[in-house]
Amino acid sequence: MPDDAVVRVNNLPTPDSAVFRGRDEALAALEALPAAGTGVVAQSVRGLGGVGKSTLVLHHARRFLAAGGGPVWWVDAESASKVMAGLAALATALNPVHAALPLDEAAQWAVVWLQGRSGWLLVLDNAEDPADLDPYLGRLTTGQMVITTRRDLPWRDLGTPLRLDTLTPEAAVDVLREITGSADAAELGRLAEELGYLPLALQQAGAYLAQTRTSPGDYLAQLRQDPAGVLAATAPGDPQQRTIAQLWSVTLSAVETADPHAVDLLRILAYCAPDPLPRAVLDDALENRRAVDHALGVLAAYSMITLTLTTVTVHRLVQTVVRATTPPTVPAPRRRGIRRLLAQRTPPAPPHPSSTTLTLLSAAMPSGSPDDVQTWPAWQTILPHIQVVATHHEHVDTHPDLALVLGQSALYLRAQGQAAQALPLTERALSVREVTLGRDHTETAVSLGNLATTLSNLGRHTDALPLEERALTITETTLGPNHPDTAIRLGNLATTL
């Protein structure tokens, strides 16, 4: 085979989508990598599954090939055996006689061949374990080697990793617009936001919309109603299309194998906001702090979370998928006789993850009054998470701390001058206390007073008046006319009048 034909050998796969936007800086970083000389160090592209690592490197590889580089070879690096098979395939492509060799010998021949040349590109896609690449890293230093991996590990010999994040909102809308042909920027923007600007999710949604002639608004409504079904659906006639649900199902299985507690922790985080959560909130989520740190480390290693020294953040679509696949808590059946006695020895079913999340956030509330400005930074970090977990009515409405958490959050919002945002929280707190404690309980009276104050802050004094009167009646009847709490209710009623 002539030398000029050898150098042009490639096995690059077909791109998932013809639309590729928002990666100019990342492409420029890859193009700046050296591909000739000695001592060239491998580079890695890391990030969440579906963020577009393989797509980015594929576009880089095609540019590399078009610029005259070669050979350009793509290897599935999920396991050591697949790496060996991919290199053996390169040996056969370079010289067909190597098809008769055992895989390990053919792979070694390919390595030696690459060692004697420069100007080549080897892509090791979706690498899972650094040990699978150890036989080749360090030996291949005369060309360009790029590794894609969801594993965020301190791999040696990989130079400075290129960490790929989600697209900008503008680039995400451009992707949807080009795939679907829709000109409704507002609807596309709302859908892109719901999908968390994740490239694979955008391509999956765009392909489905284009094939079914569905509007972005309809798709968004279906996504919110049935996230598991929508994220698992491919465009009609395209069963080979990868989906977010398929991709993360494999990742979650790997995480569970590494540490089952990591999945438990991810389910707790799925009921938080997609905003940074202080790590300290999770200190009591597992048996001890060390177990929490280890579980967070595993999740970070698989790029399922973004972890810093003080915070943890989960992508909103990861949260959606995890919530959709979290089994409901099923109460144990009632038993009689000896079976009932035996059942008493069985530990109760664990609480639903959303209930656990609310418990942790309740414990993390600042101890001082929400009116105290010293507590405001802490409130600012946990309030978004309280607001999200409180939306999961089916699991948290009977939580003993829900009304308190909602009430305190509303007090903080009122202190911030955000009475309109506090109103739904105070209304919900009152509703919960009426159901769980009764309409005539003193804590119900407290919630009545809080709601009345919120309405007064909004200038709705006429609406506040009957609530204040009812709160006074409950307190006076229960505690007596001379109790300090009765005096508070009288004062509040006087203020309203």
Coordinates of N, CA and C in Angstrom, one line a residue, residues 142-308:
T142 N 4.3 10.6 19.7 CA 4.7 11.3 18.5 C 3.6 11.8 17.6
G143 N 2.4 11.6 18.0 CA 1.2 12.1 17.3 C 0.2 12.7 18.3
Q144 N -1.0 12.8 17.9 CA -2.0 13.4 18.8 C -3.0 12.3 19.3
M145 N -3.2 12.2 20.6 CA -4.1 11.3 21.2 C -5.1 12.1 22.0
V146 N -6.4 11.9 21.7 CA -7.5 12.6 22.4 C -8.4 11.6 23.0
I147 N -8.7 11.8 24.3 CA -9.5 10.8 25.0 C -10.8 11.5 25.5
T148 N -11.9 10.9 25.2 CA -13.2 11.4 25.8 C -13.6 10.5 26.9
T149 N -14.1 11.1 28.0 CA -14.5 10.3 29.1 C -15.5 11.1 30.0
R150 N -16.4 10.4 30.5 CA -17.3 11.0 31.5 C -16.7 11.0 32.9
R151 N -15.6 10.2 33.1 CA -15.0 10.1 34.4 C -14.1 11.3 34.6
D152 N -14.4 12.0 35.7 CA -13.6 13.1 36.1 C -12.6 12.7 37.2
L153 N -11.6 12.0 36.7 CA -10.6 11.5 37.6 C -9.2 12.1 37.3
P154 N -8.3 12.1 38.3 CA -7.0 12.7 38.1 C -6.1 11.8 37.3
W155 N -6.5 11.5 36.0 CA -5.7 10.6 35.2 C -4.3 11.2 34.9
R156 N -3.3 10.4 35.0 CA -1.9 10.9 34.8 C -1.7 10.9 33.3
D157 N -0.7 11.7 32.8 CA -0.3 11.7 31.4 C -1.3 12.2 30.5
L158 N -2.3 13.0 31.0 CA -3.3 13.5 30.1 C -3.3 15.0 29.9
G159 N -2.2 15.6 30.4 CA -2.1 17.0 30.2 C -3.2 17.8 30.9
T160 N -3.6 18.9 30.4 CA -4.6 19.7 31.0 C -6.0 19.3 30.4
P161 N -6.9 18.8 31.2 CA -8.2 18.3 30.6 C -9.0 19.4 30.1
L162 N -9.7 19.2 29.0 CA -10.7 20.1 28.5 C -12.1 19.7 29.0
R163 N -12.6 20.5 29.9 CA -13.9 20.2 30.5 C -15.0 20.9 29.7
L164 N -15.9 20.1 29.2 CA -17.0 20.5 28.4 C -18.2 20.8 29.2
D165 N -18.8 22.0 29.1 CA -20.0 22.3 29.8 C -21.2 22.4 28.8
T166 N -22.4 22.7 29.3 CA -23.5 22.8 28.4 C -23.4 24.0 27.5
L167 N -24.3 24.1 26.5 CA -24.2 25.2 25.6 C -24.7 26.5 26.3
T168 N -24.4 27.6 25.7 CA -25.0 28.9 26.1 C -26.5 28.8 25.6
P169 N -27.4 29.6 26.3 CA -28.8 29.7 25.9 C -28.9 30.0 24.4
E170 N -28.1 31.0 23.9 CA -28.2 31.4 22.5 C -27.8 30.3 21.6
A171 N -26.7 29.5 21.9 CA -26.3 28.4 21.0 C -27.3 27.3 21.1
A172 N -27.9 27.1 22.2 CA -28.9 26.0 22.4 C -30.1 26.3 21.5
V173 N -30.6 27.6 21.5 CA -31.7 27.9 20.7 C -31.4 27.8 19.2
D174 N -30.1 28.2 18.8 CA -29.7 28.0 17.4 C -29.8 26.5 17.0
V175 N -29.3 25.6 17.9 CA -29.4 24.2 17.5 C -30.8 23.8 17.3
L176 N -31.7 24.1 18.2 CA -33.1 23.7 18.0 C -33.7 24.4 16.7
R177 N -33.4 25.6 16.5 CA -33.9 26.3 15.3 C -33.5 25.7 14.0
E178 N -32.2 25.3 13.9 CA -31.7 24.7 12.7 C -32.2 23.3 12.4
I179 N -32.4 22.6 13.5 CA -33.0 21.2 13.4 C -34.5 21.2 13.0
T180 N -35.2 22.1 13.7 CA -36.7 22.1 13.5 C -37.2 23.0 12.5
G181 N -36.5 24.1 12.2 CA -36.9 25.1 11.3 C -37.9 26.0 11.9
S182 N -38.2 25.9 13.2 CA -39.1 26.8 13.9 C -38.5 28.2 14.1
A183 N -39.4 29.2 13.9 CA -38.9 30.6 14.1 C -39.4 31.2 15.4
D184 N -40.1 30.3 16.3 CA -40.6 30.8 17.5 C -39.5 30.8 18.6
A185 N -38.7 31.9 18.6 CA -37.6 32.0 19.5 C -38.0 31.8 21.0
A186 N -39.1 32.4 21.4 CA -39.6 32.3 22.8 C -39.9 30.8 23.2
E187 N -40.6 30.1 22.3 CA -40.9 28.7 22.6 C -39.6 27.8 22.6
L188 N -38.8 28.1 21.7 CA -37.5 27.3 21.6 C -36.6 27.6 22.8
G189 N -36.7 28.9 23.3 CA -35.9 29.2 24.5 C -36.4 28.5 25.7
R190 N -37.7 28.5 25.9 CA -38.3 27.8 27.0 C -37.9 26.3 27.0
L191 N -38.0 25.7 25.8 CA -37.7 24.3 25.7 C -36.2 24.0 26.0
A192 N -35.3 24.9 25.4 CA -33.9 24.7 25.7 C -33.6 24.9 27.1
E193 N -34.2 25.8 27.8 CA -34.0 25.9 29.3 C -34.4 24.7 30.0
E194 N -35.6 24.1 29.7 CA -36.1 22.9 30.4 C -35.1 21.8 30.1
L195 N -34.5 21.7 28.9 CA -33.5 20.7 28.6 C -32.1 21.0 29.2
G196 N -32.0 22.1 29.9 CA -30.7 22.4 30.5 C -29.6 22.7 29.5
Y197 N -29.9 23.0 28.3 CA -28.9 23.4 27.3 C -28.0 22.3 27.0
L198 N -28.4 21.0 27.2 CA -27.6 19.8 27.0 C -27.6 19.4 25.5
P199 N -26.5 19.3 24.8 CA -26.5 19.1 23.4 C -27.3 17.8 22.9
L200 N -27.1 16.7 23.6 CA -27.8 15.5 23.2 C -29.3 15.6 23.4
A201 N -29.7 16.2 24.5 CA -31.1 16.4 24.7 C -31.7 17.3 23.7
L202 N -31.0 18.4 23.3 CA -31.5 19.3 22.3 C -31.6 18.6 20.9
Q203 N -30.6 17.7 20.6 CA -30.7 17.0 19.3 C -31.8 16.0 19.3
Q204 N -32.0 15.3 20.4 CA -33.1 14.3 20.6 C -34.4 15.0 20.4
A205 N -34.6 16.1 21.1 CA -35.9 16.9 21.0 C -36.1 17.4 19.6
G206 N -35.0 18.0 19.0 CA -35.1 18.6 17.7 C -35.5 17.6 16.6
A207 N -34.8 16.4 16.7 CA -35.1 15.4 15.7 C -36.6 14.9 15.8
Y208 N -37.0 14.8 17.0 CA -38.4 14.4 17.3 C -39.4 15.4 16.7
L209 N -39.1 16.7 17.0 CA -40.0 17.7 16.5 C -40.0 17.8 15.0
A210 N -38.8 17.7 14.4 CA -38.8 17.8 12.9 C -39.5 16.6 12.3
Q211 N -39.4 15.4 12.9 CA -40.0 14.2 12.3 C -41.5 14.2 12.5
T212 N -42.0 14.6 13.6 CA -43.4 14.5 14.0 C -44.2 15.8 13.7
R213 N -43.4 16.9 13.3 CA -44.1 18.2 13.1 C -44.8 18.6 14.3
T214 N -44.2 18.4 15.5 CA -44.7 18.8 16.8 C -44.2 20.2 17.1
S215 N -45.0 21.0 17.8 CA -44.5 22.4 18.1 C -43.6 22.2 19.4
P216 N -42.6 23.1 19.6 CA -41.8 23.1 20.8 C -42.7 23.2 22.1
G217 N -43.7 24.0 22.0 CA -44.6 24.1 23.2 C -45.3 22.8 23.6
D218 N -45.7 22.1 22.6 CA -46.4 20.8 22.8 C -45.3 19.8 23.4
Y219 N -44.1 19.8 22.8 CA -43.1 18.9 23.3 C -42.8 19.2 24.8
L220 N -42.7 20.5 25.1 CA -42.4 21.0 26.5 C -43.4 20.5 27.4
A221 N -44.7 20.6 27.0 CA -45.8 20.2 27.9 C -45.7 18.7 28.1
Q222 N -45.4 17.9 27.1 CA -45.3 16.4 27.2 C -44.1 16.1 28.1
L223 N -43.0 16.9 28.0 CA -41.8 16.6 28.8 C -42.1 16.8 30.3
R224 N -42.9 17.8 30.6 CA -43.2 18.1 32.0 C -44.2 17.1 32.5
Q225 N -45.1 16.6 31.7 CA -46.1 15.6 32.1 C -45.5 14.2 32.2
D226 N -44.7 13.8 31.3 CA -44.1 12.5 31.3 C -42.6 12.5 30.9
P227 N -41.8 13.0 31.8 CA -40.4 13.1 31.5 C -39.7 11.8 31.1
A228 N -40.0 10.8 31.8 CA -39.4 9.5 31.5 C -39.7 9.0 30.1
G229 N -41.0 9.1 29.7 CA -41.4 8.6 28.4 C -40.8 9.5 27.3
V230 N -40.8 10.8 27.5 CA -40.3 11.7 26.5 C -38.8 11.6 26.3
L231 N -38.0 11.5 27.4 CA -36.6 11.4 27.3 C -36.1 10.1 26.8
A232 N -37.0 9.1 26.8 CA -36.6 7.8 26.2 C -37.1 7.6 24.8
A233 N -37.8 8.6 24.2 CA -38.4 8.4 22.9 C -37.5 8.9 21.8
T234 N -37.3 8.1 20.8 CA -36.5 8.6 19.6 C -37.5 9.1 18.5
A235 N -36.9 9.8 17.6 CA -37.7 10.2 16.4 C -38.2 9.0 15.7
P236 N -39.5 9.0 15.2 CA -40.0 7.8 14.4 C -39.1 7.5 13.2
G237 N -38.8 6.2 13.1 CA -38.0 5.8 12.0 C -36.5 5.9 12.3
D238 N -36.1 6.3 13.5 CA -34.7 6.4 13.8 C -34.4 5.7 15.1
P239 N -34.5 4.3 15.1 CA -34.3 3.6 16.4 C -32.9 3.6 16.9
Q240 N -31.9 4.0 16.0 CA -30.5 4.0 16.4 C -30.1 5.3 17.2
Q241 N -31.0 6.3 17.2 CA -30.7 7.5 17.9 C -30.5 7.3 19.4
R242 N -29.4 7.8 19.9 CA -29.2 7.7 21.3 C -30.1 8.6 22.1
T243 N -30.5 8.2 23.2 CA -31.4 9.1 24.1 C -30.7 9.3 25.4
I244 N -31.2 10.4 26.0 CA -30.7 10.8 27.3 C -30.9 9.6 28.3
A245 N -32.2 9.1 28.3 CA -32.5 8.0 29.3 C -31.6 6.8 29.1
Q246 N -31.3 6.4 27.9 CA -30.5 5.3 27.7 C -29.1 5.5 28.2
L247 N -28.6 6.7 27.8 CA -27.2 7.1 28.2 C -27.0 7.1 29.7
W248 N -27.9 7.7 30.4 CA -27.7 7.9 31.9 C -28.1 6.6 32.6
S249 N -28.9 5.8 32.0 CA -29.2 4.5 32.6 C -27.9 3.7 32.8
V250 N -27.1 3.7 31.8 CA -25.8 3.0 31.9 C -24.9 3.6 33.0
T251 N -24.9 4.9 33.0 CA -24.0 5.6 34.0 C -24.5 5.3 35.4
L252 N -25.8 5.4 35.6 CA -26.3 5.1 37.0 C -26.0 3.7 37.4
S253 N -26.1 2.8 36.5 CA -25.7 1.4 36.8 C -24.2 1.3 37.3
A254 N -23.4 2.0 36.6 CA -22.0 2.0 37.0 C -21.8 2.7 38.3
V255 N -22.5 3.8 38.5 CA -22.4 4.5 39.8 C -22.9 3.5 41.0
E256 N -24.0 2.8 40.8 CA -24.5 2.0 41.8 C -23.5 0.8 42.1
T257 N -22.8 0.3 41.1 CA -21.8 -0.7 41.3 C -20.7 -0.2 42.2
A258 N -20.3 1.1 41.9 CA -19.2 1.7 42.6 C -19.5 2.0 44.1
D259 N -20.7 2.5 44.3 CA -21.2 2.8 45.6 C -22.7 3.0 45.6
P260 N -23.5 2.0 46.1 CA -24.9 2.1 46.1 C -25.4 3.4 46.8
H261 N -24.7 3.9 47.8 CA -25.1 5.1 48.5 C -25.0 6.3 47.6
A262 N -24.2 6.2 46.6 CA -24.1 7.4 45.7 C -25.4 7.6 45.0
V263 N -26.1 6.5 44.6 CA -27.4 6.6 43.9 C -28.4 7.2 44.9
D264 N -28.4 6.7 46.2 CA -29.3 7.3 47.2 C -29.1 8.8 47.3
L265 N -27.8 9.2 47.4 CA -27.6 10.6 47.5 C -28.0 11.4 46.3
L266 N -27.8 10.8 45.1 CA -28.3 11.5 43.9 C -29.8 11.7 43.9
R267 N -30.5 10.7 44.4 CA -32.0 10.8 44.5 C -32.4 11.9 45.4
I268 N -31.6 12.1 46.5 CA -31.9 13.2 47.4 C -31.7 14.6 46.6
L269 N -30.5 14.6 45.9 CA -30.2 15.9 45.2 C -31.1 16.1 44.1
A270 N -31.8 15.1 43.6 CA -32.8 15.3 42.4 C -33.9 16.1 42.8
Y271 N -34.2 16.3 44.1 CA -35.3 17.1 44.6 C -34.9 18.4 45.1
C272 N -33.7 18.8 44.8 CA -33.2 20.2 45.0 C -33.3 21.0 43.7
A273 N -32.9 22.2 43.8 CA -32.9 23.1 42.6 C -31.6 22.8 41.9
P274 N -31.5 23.1 40.6 CA -30.3 22.9 39.8 C -29.3 24.1 40.1
D275 N -29.2 24.5 41.3 CA -28.3 25.5 41.8 C -27.3 25.0 42.8
P276 N -26.2 25.7 43.0 CA -25.3 25.2 44.0 C -25.9 25.0 45.4
L277 N -25.7 23.8 46.0 CA -26.2 23.5 47.3 C -25.0 23.4 48.2
P278 N -25.1 24.0 49.4 CA -24.0 23.9 50.3 C -23.8 22.4 50.7
R279 N -22.5 21.9 50.6 CA -22.3 20.5 51.0 C -22.7 20.2 52.4
A280 N -22.6 21.2 53.3 CA -22.9 20.9 54.7 C -24.3 20.5 54.9
V281 N -25.2 20.8 53.9 CA -26.6 20.4 54.1 C -26.7 18.8 54.0
L282 N -25.8 18.2 53.3 CA -25.8 16.8 53.1 C -25.1 16.0 54.2
D283 N -24.5 16.6 55.2 CA -23.7 16.0 56.2 C -24.4 14.8 56.9
D284 N -25.7 14.9 57.1 CA -26.4 13.8 57.8 C -27.2 13.0 56.8
A285 N -27.0 13.1 55.5 CA -27.8 12.3 54.5 C -27.5 10.8 54.5
L286 N -26.3 10.5 54.9 CA -25.9 9.1 55.0 C -25.4 8.8 56.4
E287 N -24.8 7.6 56.6 CA -24.5 7.2 58.0 C -23.5 8.1 58.6
N288 N -22.6 8.7 57.9 CA -21.6 9.6 58.5 C -21.1 10.5 57.4
R289 N -20.3 11.5 57.8 CA -19.8 12.5 56.8 C -18.8 11.8 55.8
R290 N -18.1 10.8 56.3 CA -17.1 10.2 55.4 C -17.9 9.5 54.2
A291 N -19.0 8.8 54.6 CA -19.8 8.1 53.6 C -20.4 9.1 52.5
V292 N -20.8 10.3 53.1 CA -21.3 11.3 52.2 C -20.2 11.8 51.2
D293 N -19.0 12.1 51.7 CA -17.9 12.5 50.9 C -17.5 11.5 49.8
H294 N -17.5 10.2 50.2 CA -17.2 9.2 49.3 C -18.3 9.1 48.2
A295 N -19.5 9.2 48.6 CA -20.6 9.1 47.6 C -20.5 10.3 46.6
L296 N -20.3 11.5 47.2 CA -20.1 12.6 46.3 C -19.0 12.5 45.4
G297 N -17.9 11.9 45.9 CA -16.7 11.7 45.0 C -17.0 10.8 43.9
V298 N -17.8 9.7 44.1 CA -18.2 8.8 43.0 C -19.0 9.5 42.0
L299 N -20.0 10.3 42.5 CA -20.9 11.0 41.5 C -20.1 12.0 40.7
A300 N -19.1 12.7 41.3 CA -18.3 13.6 40.6 C -17.4 12.9 39.6
A301 N -16.9 11.7 40.0 CA -16.0 10.9 39.1 C -16.8 10.5 37.8
Y302 N -18.1 10.3 37.9 CA -18.9 10.0 36.7 C -19.6 11.2 36.1
S303 N -19.1 12.4 36.5 CA -19.6 13.6 36.0 C -21.1 13.8 36.1
M304 N -21.7 13.2 37.1 CA -23.2 13.3 37.4 C -23.5 14.5 38.2
I305 N -22.5 15.1 38.9 CA -22.6 16.3 39.6 C -21.4 17.2 39.4
T306 N -21.5 18.5 39.7 CA -20.4 19.4 39.8 C -20.1 19.6 41.2
L307 N -18.9 19.3 41.6 CA -18.5 19.3 43.1 C -17.4 20.3 43.3
T308 N -17.5 21.1 44.3 CA -16.5 22.0 44.7 C -16.2 21.7 46.2

